[in-house]
Short mmCIF file of C-alpha atoms in Angstrom, two decimals:
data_model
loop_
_atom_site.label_atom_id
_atom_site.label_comp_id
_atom_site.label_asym_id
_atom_site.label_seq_id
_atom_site.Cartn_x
_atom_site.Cartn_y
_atom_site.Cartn_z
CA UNK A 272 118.64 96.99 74.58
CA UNK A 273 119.41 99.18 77.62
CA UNK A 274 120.07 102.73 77.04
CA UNK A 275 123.51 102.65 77.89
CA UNK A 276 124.51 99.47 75.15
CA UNK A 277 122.63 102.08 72.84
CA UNK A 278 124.64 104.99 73.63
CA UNK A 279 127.98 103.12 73.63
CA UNK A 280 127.20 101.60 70.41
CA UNK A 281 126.07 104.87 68.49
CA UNK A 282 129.53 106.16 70.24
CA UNK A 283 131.78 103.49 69.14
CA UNK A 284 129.78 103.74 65.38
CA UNK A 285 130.96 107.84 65.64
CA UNK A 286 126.99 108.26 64.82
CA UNK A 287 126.62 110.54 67.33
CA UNK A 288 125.22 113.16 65.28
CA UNK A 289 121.65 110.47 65.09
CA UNK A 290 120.93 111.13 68.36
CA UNK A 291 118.52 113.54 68.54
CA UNK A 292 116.65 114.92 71.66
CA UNK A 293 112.68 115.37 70.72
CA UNK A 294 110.64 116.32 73.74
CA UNK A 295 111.32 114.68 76.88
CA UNK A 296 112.97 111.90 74.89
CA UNK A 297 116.13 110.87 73.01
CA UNK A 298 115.71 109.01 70.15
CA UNK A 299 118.50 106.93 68.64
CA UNK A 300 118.15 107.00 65.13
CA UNK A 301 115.41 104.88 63.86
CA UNK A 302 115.58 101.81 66.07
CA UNK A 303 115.39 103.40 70.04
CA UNK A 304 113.93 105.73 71.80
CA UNK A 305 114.32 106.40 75.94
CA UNK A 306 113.17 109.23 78.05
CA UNK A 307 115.93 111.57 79.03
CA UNK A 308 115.62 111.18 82.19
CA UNK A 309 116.24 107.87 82.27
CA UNK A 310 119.00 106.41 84.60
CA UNK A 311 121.94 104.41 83.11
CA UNK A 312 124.00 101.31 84.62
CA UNK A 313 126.69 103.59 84.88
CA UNK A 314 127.52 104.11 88.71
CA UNK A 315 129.68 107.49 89.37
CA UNK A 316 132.55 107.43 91.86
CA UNK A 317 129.85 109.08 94.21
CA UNK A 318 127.58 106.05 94.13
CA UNK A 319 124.59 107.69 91.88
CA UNK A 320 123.63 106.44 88.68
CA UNK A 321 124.33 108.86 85.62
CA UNK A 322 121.29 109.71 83.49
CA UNK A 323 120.62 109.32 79.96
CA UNK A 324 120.76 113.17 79.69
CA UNK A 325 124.06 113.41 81.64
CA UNK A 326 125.81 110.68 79.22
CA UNK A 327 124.63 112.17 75.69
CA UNK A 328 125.26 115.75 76.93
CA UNK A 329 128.70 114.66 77.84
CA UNK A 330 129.72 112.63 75.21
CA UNK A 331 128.32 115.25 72.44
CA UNK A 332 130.64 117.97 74.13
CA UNK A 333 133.88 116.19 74.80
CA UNK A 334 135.57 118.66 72.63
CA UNK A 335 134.85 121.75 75.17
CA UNK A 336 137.54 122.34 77.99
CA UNK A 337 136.50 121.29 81.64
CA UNK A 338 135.28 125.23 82.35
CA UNK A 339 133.47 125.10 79.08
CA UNK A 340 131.58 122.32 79.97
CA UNK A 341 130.35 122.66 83.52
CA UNK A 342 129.44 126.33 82.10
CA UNK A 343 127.38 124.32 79.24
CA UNK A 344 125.58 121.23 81.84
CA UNK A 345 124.50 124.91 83.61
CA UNK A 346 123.34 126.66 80.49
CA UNK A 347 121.50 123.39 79.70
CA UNK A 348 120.33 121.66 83.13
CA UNK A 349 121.94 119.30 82.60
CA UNK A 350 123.98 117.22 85.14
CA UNK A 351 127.18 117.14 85.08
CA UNK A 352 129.92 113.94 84.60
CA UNK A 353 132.31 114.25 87.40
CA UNK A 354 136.09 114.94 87.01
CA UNK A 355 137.00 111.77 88.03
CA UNK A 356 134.53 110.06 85.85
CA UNK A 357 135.55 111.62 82.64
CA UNK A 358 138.58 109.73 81.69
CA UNK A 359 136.83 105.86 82.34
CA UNK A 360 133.60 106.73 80.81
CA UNK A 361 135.05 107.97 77.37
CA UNK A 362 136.97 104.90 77.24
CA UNK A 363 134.05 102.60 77.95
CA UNK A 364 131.91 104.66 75.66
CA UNK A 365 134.54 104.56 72.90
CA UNK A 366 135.05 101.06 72.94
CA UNK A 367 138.71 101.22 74.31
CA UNK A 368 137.79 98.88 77.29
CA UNK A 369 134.96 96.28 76.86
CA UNK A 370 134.06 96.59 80.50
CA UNK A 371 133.95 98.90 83.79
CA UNK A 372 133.89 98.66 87.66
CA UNK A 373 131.65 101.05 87.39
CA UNK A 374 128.74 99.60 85.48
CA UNK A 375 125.55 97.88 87.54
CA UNK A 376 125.54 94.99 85.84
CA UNK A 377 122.56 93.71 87.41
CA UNK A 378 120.59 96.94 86.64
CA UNK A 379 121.49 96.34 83.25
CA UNK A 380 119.97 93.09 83.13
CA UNK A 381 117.00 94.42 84.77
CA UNK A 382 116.84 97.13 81.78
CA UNK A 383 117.68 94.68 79.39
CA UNK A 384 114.92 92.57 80.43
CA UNK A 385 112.45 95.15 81.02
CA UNK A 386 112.87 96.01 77.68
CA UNK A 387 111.98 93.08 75.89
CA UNK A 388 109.11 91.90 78.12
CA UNK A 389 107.04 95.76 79.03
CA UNK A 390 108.91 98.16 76.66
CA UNK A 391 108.98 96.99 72.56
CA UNK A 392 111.56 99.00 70.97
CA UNK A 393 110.88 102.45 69.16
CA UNK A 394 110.45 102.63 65.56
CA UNK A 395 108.81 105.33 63.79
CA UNK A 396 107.74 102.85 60.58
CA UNK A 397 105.68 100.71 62.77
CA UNK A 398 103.31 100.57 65.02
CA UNK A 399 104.57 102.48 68.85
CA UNK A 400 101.35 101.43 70.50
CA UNK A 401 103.62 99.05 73.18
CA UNK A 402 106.17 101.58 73.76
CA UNK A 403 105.59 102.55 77.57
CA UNK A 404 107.67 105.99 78.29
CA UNK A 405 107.47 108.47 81.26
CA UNK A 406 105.76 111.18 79.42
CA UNK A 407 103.12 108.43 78.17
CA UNK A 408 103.09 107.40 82.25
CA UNK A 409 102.33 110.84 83.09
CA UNK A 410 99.51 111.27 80.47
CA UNK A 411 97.81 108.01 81.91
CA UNK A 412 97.82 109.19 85.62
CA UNK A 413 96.01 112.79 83.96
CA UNK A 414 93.72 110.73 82.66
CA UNK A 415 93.40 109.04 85.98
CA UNK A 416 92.84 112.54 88.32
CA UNK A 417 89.83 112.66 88.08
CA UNK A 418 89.19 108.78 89.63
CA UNK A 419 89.72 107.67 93.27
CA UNK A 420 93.51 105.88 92.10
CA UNK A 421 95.70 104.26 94.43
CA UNK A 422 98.85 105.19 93.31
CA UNK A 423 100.86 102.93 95.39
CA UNK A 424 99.02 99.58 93.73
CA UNK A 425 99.76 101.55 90.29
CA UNK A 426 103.89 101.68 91.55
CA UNK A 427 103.97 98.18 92.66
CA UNK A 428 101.68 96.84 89.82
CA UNK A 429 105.16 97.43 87.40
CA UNK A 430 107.43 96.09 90.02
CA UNK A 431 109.30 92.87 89.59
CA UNK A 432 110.48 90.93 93.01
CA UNK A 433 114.45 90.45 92.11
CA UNK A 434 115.45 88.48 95.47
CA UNK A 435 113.29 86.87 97.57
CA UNK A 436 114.31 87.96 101.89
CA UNK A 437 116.26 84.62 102.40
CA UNK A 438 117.73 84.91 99.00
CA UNK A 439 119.19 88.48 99.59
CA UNK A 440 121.10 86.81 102.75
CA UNK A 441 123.20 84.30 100.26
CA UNK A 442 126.40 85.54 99.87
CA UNK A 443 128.56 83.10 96.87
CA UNK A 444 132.20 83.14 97.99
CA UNK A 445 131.13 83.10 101.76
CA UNK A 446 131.40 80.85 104.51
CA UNK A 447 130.24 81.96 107.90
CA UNK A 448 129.72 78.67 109.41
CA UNK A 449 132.89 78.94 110.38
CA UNK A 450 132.65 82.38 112.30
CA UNK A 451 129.82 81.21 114.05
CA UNK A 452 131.45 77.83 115.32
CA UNK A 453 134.37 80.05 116.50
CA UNK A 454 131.96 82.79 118.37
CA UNK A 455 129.70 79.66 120.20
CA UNK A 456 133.26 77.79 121.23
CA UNK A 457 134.40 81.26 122.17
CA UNK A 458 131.39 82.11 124.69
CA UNK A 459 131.05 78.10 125.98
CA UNK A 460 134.56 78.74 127.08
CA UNK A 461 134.11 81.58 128.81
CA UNK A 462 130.90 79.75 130.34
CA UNK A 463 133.51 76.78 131.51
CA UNK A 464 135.31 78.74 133.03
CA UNK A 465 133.13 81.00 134.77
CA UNK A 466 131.42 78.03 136.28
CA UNK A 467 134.76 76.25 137.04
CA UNK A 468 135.49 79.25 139.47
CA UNK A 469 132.59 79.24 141.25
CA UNK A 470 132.90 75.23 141.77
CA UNK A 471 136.48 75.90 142.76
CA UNK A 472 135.35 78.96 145.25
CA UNK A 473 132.81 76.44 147.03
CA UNK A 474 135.07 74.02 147.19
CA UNK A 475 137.68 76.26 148.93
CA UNK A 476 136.11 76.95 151.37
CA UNK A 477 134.49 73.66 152.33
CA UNK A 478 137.89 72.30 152.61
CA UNK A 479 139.35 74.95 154.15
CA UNK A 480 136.35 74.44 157.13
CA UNK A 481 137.01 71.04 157.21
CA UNK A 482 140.90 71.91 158.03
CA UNK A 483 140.50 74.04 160.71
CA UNK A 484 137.87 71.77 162.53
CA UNK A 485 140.46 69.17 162.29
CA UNK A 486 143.12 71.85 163.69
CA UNK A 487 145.32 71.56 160.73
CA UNK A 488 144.72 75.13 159.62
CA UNK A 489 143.98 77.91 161.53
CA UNK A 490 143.30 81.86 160.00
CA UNK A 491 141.43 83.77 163.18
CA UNK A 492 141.60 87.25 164.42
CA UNK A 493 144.82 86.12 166.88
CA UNK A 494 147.28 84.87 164.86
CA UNK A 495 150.42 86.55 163.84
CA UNK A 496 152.74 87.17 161.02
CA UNK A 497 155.91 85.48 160.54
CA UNK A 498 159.63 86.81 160.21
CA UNK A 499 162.23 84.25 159.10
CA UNK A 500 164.90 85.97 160.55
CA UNK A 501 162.95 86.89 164.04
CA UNK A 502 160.17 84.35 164.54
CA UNK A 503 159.70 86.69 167.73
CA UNK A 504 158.95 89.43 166.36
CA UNK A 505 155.68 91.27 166.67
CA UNK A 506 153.04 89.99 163.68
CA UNK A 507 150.24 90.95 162.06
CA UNK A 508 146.63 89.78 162.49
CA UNK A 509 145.27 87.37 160.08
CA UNK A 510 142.15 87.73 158.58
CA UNK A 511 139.25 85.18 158.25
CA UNK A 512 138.59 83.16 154.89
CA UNK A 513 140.73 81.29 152.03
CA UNK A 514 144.12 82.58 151.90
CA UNK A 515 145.24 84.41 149.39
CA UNK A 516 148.02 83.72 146.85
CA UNK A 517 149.54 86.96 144.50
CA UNK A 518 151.28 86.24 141.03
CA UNK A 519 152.35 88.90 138.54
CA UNK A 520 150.16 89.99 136.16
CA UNK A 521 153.40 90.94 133.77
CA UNK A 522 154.59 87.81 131.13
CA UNK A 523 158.51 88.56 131.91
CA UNK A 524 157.99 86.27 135.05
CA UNK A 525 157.61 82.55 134.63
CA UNK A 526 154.71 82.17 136.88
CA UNK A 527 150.98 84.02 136.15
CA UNK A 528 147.41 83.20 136.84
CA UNK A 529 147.42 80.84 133.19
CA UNK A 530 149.52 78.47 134.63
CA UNK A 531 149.72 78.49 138.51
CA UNK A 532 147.19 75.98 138.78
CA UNK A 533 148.71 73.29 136.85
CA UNK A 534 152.19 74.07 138.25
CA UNK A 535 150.96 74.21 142.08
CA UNK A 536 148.55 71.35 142.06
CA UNK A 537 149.95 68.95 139.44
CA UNK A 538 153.70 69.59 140.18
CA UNK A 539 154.01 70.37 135.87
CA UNK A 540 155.42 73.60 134.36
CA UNK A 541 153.68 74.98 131.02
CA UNK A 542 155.06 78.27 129.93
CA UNK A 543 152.73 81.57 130.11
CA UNK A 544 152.07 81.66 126.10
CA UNK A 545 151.03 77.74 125.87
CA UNK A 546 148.57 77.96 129.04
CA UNK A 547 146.97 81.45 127.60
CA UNK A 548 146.15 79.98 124.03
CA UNK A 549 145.11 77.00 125.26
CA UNK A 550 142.60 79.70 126.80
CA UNK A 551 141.93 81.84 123.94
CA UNK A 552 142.74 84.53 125.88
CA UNK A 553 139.86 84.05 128.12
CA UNK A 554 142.14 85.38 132.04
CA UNK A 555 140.45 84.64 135.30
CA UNK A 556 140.62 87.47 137.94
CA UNK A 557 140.55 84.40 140.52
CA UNK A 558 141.38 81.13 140.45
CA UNK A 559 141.60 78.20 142.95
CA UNK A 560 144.38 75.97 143.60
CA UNK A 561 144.78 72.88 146.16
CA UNK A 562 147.76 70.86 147.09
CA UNK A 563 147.20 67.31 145.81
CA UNK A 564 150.49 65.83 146.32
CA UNK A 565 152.48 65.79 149.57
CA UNK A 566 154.99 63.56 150.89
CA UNK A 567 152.72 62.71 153.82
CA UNK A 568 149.27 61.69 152.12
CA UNK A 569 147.48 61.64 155.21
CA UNK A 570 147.43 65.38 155.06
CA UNK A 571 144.14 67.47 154.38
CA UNK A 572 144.20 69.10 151.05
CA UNK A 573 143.96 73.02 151.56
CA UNK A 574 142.57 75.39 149.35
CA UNK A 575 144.11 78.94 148.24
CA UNK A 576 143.02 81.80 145.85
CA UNK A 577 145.28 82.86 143.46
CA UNK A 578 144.80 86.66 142.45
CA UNK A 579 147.21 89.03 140.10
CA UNK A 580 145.30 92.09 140.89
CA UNK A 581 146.73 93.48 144.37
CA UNK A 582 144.90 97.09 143.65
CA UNK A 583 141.56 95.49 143.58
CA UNK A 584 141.99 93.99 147.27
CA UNK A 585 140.30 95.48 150.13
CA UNK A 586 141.86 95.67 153.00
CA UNK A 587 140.28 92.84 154.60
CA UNK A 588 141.64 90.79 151.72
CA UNK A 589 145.34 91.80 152.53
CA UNK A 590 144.75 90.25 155.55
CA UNK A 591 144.45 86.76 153.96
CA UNK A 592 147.48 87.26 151.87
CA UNK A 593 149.86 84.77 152.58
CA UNK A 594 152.36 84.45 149.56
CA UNK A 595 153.73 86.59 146.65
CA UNK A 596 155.89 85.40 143.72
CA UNK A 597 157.65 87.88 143.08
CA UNK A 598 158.62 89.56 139.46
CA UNK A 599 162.26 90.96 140.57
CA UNK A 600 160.83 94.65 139.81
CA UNK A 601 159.96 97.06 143.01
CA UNK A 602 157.16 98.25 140.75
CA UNK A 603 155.09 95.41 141.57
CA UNK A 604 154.90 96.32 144.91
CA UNK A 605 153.47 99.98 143.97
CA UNK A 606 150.64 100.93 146.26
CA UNK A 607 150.71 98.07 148.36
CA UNK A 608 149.84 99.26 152.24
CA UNK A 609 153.66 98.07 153.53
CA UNK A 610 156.22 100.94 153.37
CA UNK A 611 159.12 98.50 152.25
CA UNK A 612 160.02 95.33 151.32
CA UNK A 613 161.46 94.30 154.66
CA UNK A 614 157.86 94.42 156.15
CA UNK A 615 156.06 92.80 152.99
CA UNK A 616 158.49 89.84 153.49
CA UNK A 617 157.83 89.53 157.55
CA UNK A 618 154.30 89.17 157.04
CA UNK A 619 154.39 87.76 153.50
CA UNK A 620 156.13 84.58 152.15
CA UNK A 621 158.18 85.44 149.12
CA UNK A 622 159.08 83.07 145.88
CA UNK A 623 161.24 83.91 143.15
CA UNK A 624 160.70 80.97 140.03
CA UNK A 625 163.66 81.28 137.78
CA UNK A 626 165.40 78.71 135.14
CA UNK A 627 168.30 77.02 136.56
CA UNK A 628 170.43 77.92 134.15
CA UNK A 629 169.73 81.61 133.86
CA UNK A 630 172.37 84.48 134.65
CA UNK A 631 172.96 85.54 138.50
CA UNK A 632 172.13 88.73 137.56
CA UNK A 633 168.38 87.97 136.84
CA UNK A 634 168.35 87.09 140.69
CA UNK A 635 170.34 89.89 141.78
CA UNK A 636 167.92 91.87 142.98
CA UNK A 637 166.14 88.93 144.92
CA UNK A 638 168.44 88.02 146.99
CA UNK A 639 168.65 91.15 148.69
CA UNK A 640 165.03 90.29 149.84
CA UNK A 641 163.98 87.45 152.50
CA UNK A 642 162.55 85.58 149.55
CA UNK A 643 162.39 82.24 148.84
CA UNK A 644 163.73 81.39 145.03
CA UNK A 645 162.82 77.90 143.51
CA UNK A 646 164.71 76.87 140.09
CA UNK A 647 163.42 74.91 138.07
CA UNK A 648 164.42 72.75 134.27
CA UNK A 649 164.08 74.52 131.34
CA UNK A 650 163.83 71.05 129.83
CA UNK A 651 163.63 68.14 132.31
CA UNK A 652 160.05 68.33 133.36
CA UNK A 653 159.68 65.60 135.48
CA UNK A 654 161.56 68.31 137.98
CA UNK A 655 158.67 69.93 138.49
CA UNK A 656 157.28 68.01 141.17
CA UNK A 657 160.17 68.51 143.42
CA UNK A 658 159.89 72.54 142.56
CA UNK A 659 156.27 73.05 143.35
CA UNK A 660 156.63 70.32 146.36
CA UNK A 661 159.12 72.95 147.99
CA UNK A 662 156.96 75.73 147.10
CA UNK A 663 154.11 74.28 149.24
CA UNK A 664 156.41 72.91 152.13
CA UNK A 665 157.93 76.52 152.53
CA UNK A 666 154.06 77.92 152.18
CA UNK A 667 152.81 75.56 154.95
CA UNK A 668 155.86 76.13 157.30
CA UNK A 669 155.08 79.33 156.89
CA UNK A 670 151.24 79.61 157.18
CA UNK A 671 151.87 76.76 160.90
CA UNK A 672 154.51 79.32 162.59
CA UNK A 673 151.72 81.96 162.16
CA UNK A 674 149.09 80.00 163.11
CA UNK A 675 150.79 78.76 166.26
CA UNK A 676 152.38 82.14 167.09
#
């Protein structure tokens, strides 16, 4: 038996007073015997295993007060059982509970085990030749000083392999297949993507060269802006490249970079929270849409980038912008380089998206700007089409009167 079943069940017995200490060892009556310094199954709240010593001295001396009997473990040597150990010991040790968080259990099949196979049980009527002890351990490696011993083949000679390295990995209960499905899907998403937008870059701007050799799309160094009111008035230059296309970054609007690309090229509205977990999550800083549906299908299908980070433009970017849907707040336009909104809307084309059906007052600060606003179904999606159709009508009027300016 281990030394702890021992103790417990000399405690339980109340035969206490048959432990006896002899030496460096305790000896349980007739039948055991264990070095003192032995360590227990019993795990304190601090993570160390309590020794033999610690227990017996302890259980012995449950009588003194809590003063008393740190002053005694002191007197003695003898560590100490910790406040909050007290209470669940003596009840495991006393037999009021048959079991404890705190016990090793696997230690105390190793003990268990170790004592039938190496370590015969101590009994003073019979022969003690196969009783193996610490002091007898210490005696042998005296005997030993004098040779050329190598200690650490003694140490490993008495060691038993528990768990093989594979067989410490095995967790019962746990499935982690699962986790590292999830984490592959996760990063060949991201991959997708990733890949998707620099297929969709190279394709902008293919198409966009193709346009303006066939004169349907010009962006040079001198074209002009465009004011709806004043198509006279004086405009800005435009710079060189794929135009750029600004959404919110902000979910209160109805349009963001999750689901411009299936509103603007396939005419279909999918609200912000479907698009982004169909996603995961995963945002683009750019992405690339193209107008695939016109009324005249002889046109050449132009390519824009869609962006909802205006303070990581340079300025030679916000000389490609072209178009801004607009959120209805003036902080989006924080730190743009315009001083109002009257010259962001001469040289940028505005849309507002909003449900038909919503209040005035949601628009109310629109329409005080030379924006464009678009309603569309909250329900009837096959109204789409006609929505994003104006959207790119307005955006190519637009983009022509400043090309031809």
């Amino acid at each position: 038996m281990d030394p702890l079943s021992v103790l417990k069940d000399f405690t339980t017995r109340k035969d206490l007073d048959k432990i006896e200490r002899v030496g460096a060892n305790y000896r349980f009556g007739s039948g055991y015997s264990f070095p003192c310094a032995t360590e227990t199954a019993y795990r304190s709240k601090g993570g160390s295993l309590y020794t033999l010593e610690a227990l017996v001295h302890y259980v012995k001396n449950i009588h003194l007060k809590l003063g008393e009997y740190m002053q005694s473990t002191v007197k003695n040597s003898v560590p100490a059982v910790t406040l909050p150990d007290r209470k669940p010991l003596l009840d495991y040790l006393t037999g009021r509970v048959a079991s404890s968080d705190s016990i090793d259990y696997l230690l105390l099949q190793q003990q268990n085990a170790q004592s039938q196979k190496q370590n015969e049980e101590y009994r003073p009527d019979q022969d003690n030749s196969a009783f193996v002890s610490r002091e007898n351990d210490a005696n042998t490696v005296e005997e030993f000083g004098r040779e050329d011993v190598d200690y650490i083949m003694l140490i490993r000679s008495n060691e038993r392999p528990l768990k093989s390295r594979d067989a410490i990995l095995e967790c019962k209960n746990r499935d982690f297949h699962s986790v590292l499905v999830n984490s592959t899907k996760r990063e060949e998403e991201r991959q997708r993507i990733e890949s998707h937008q620099r297929k969709d870059g190279l394709v902008a701007k293919s198409r966009l060269m193709g346009a303006e050799e066939r004169g349907i799309v010009g962006f040079n160094d001198d074209s002009s802006g465009y004011d709806a009111g004043n198509p006279k008035s004086k405009m800005r230059k435009i710079g060189e490249g794929v135009p750029i296309i600004l959404v919110p970054s902000a979910f209160q609007t109805l349009i963001t970079i999750y689901n411009v690309k299936e509103f603007l090229e396939d005419g279909v509205y999918i609200p912000n929270d479907v698009k982004a977990k169909e996603m995961k999550g995963v945002k683009p800083d750019c992405i690339t849409v193209q107008k695939k549906f016109s009324r005249d299908r002889e046109r050449v299908v132009t390519a824009y980038e869609v962006r909802d980070k205006p303070s990581a433009l340079k300025p030679d970017d916000w000389d490609r912008v072209v178009a801004v849907f607009v959120l209805g707040k003036d902080w989006q336009f924080k730190d743009w380089p315009f001083k109002d909104h009257v010259e962001i809307f001469n040289k940028i084309i505005g849309f507002f998206l909003r449900f038909e059906d919503d209040s005035i007052e949601s628009a109310k600060t629109v329409k005080q700007w030379n924006v464009k606003i678009i309603s569309i179904s909250k329900n009837k999606r096959h109204q789409d089409r006609a929505a994003a159709l104006e959207v790119w009508e307005k955006l190519e009027e637009f983009v022509r009167s400043r090309s031809h300016s």
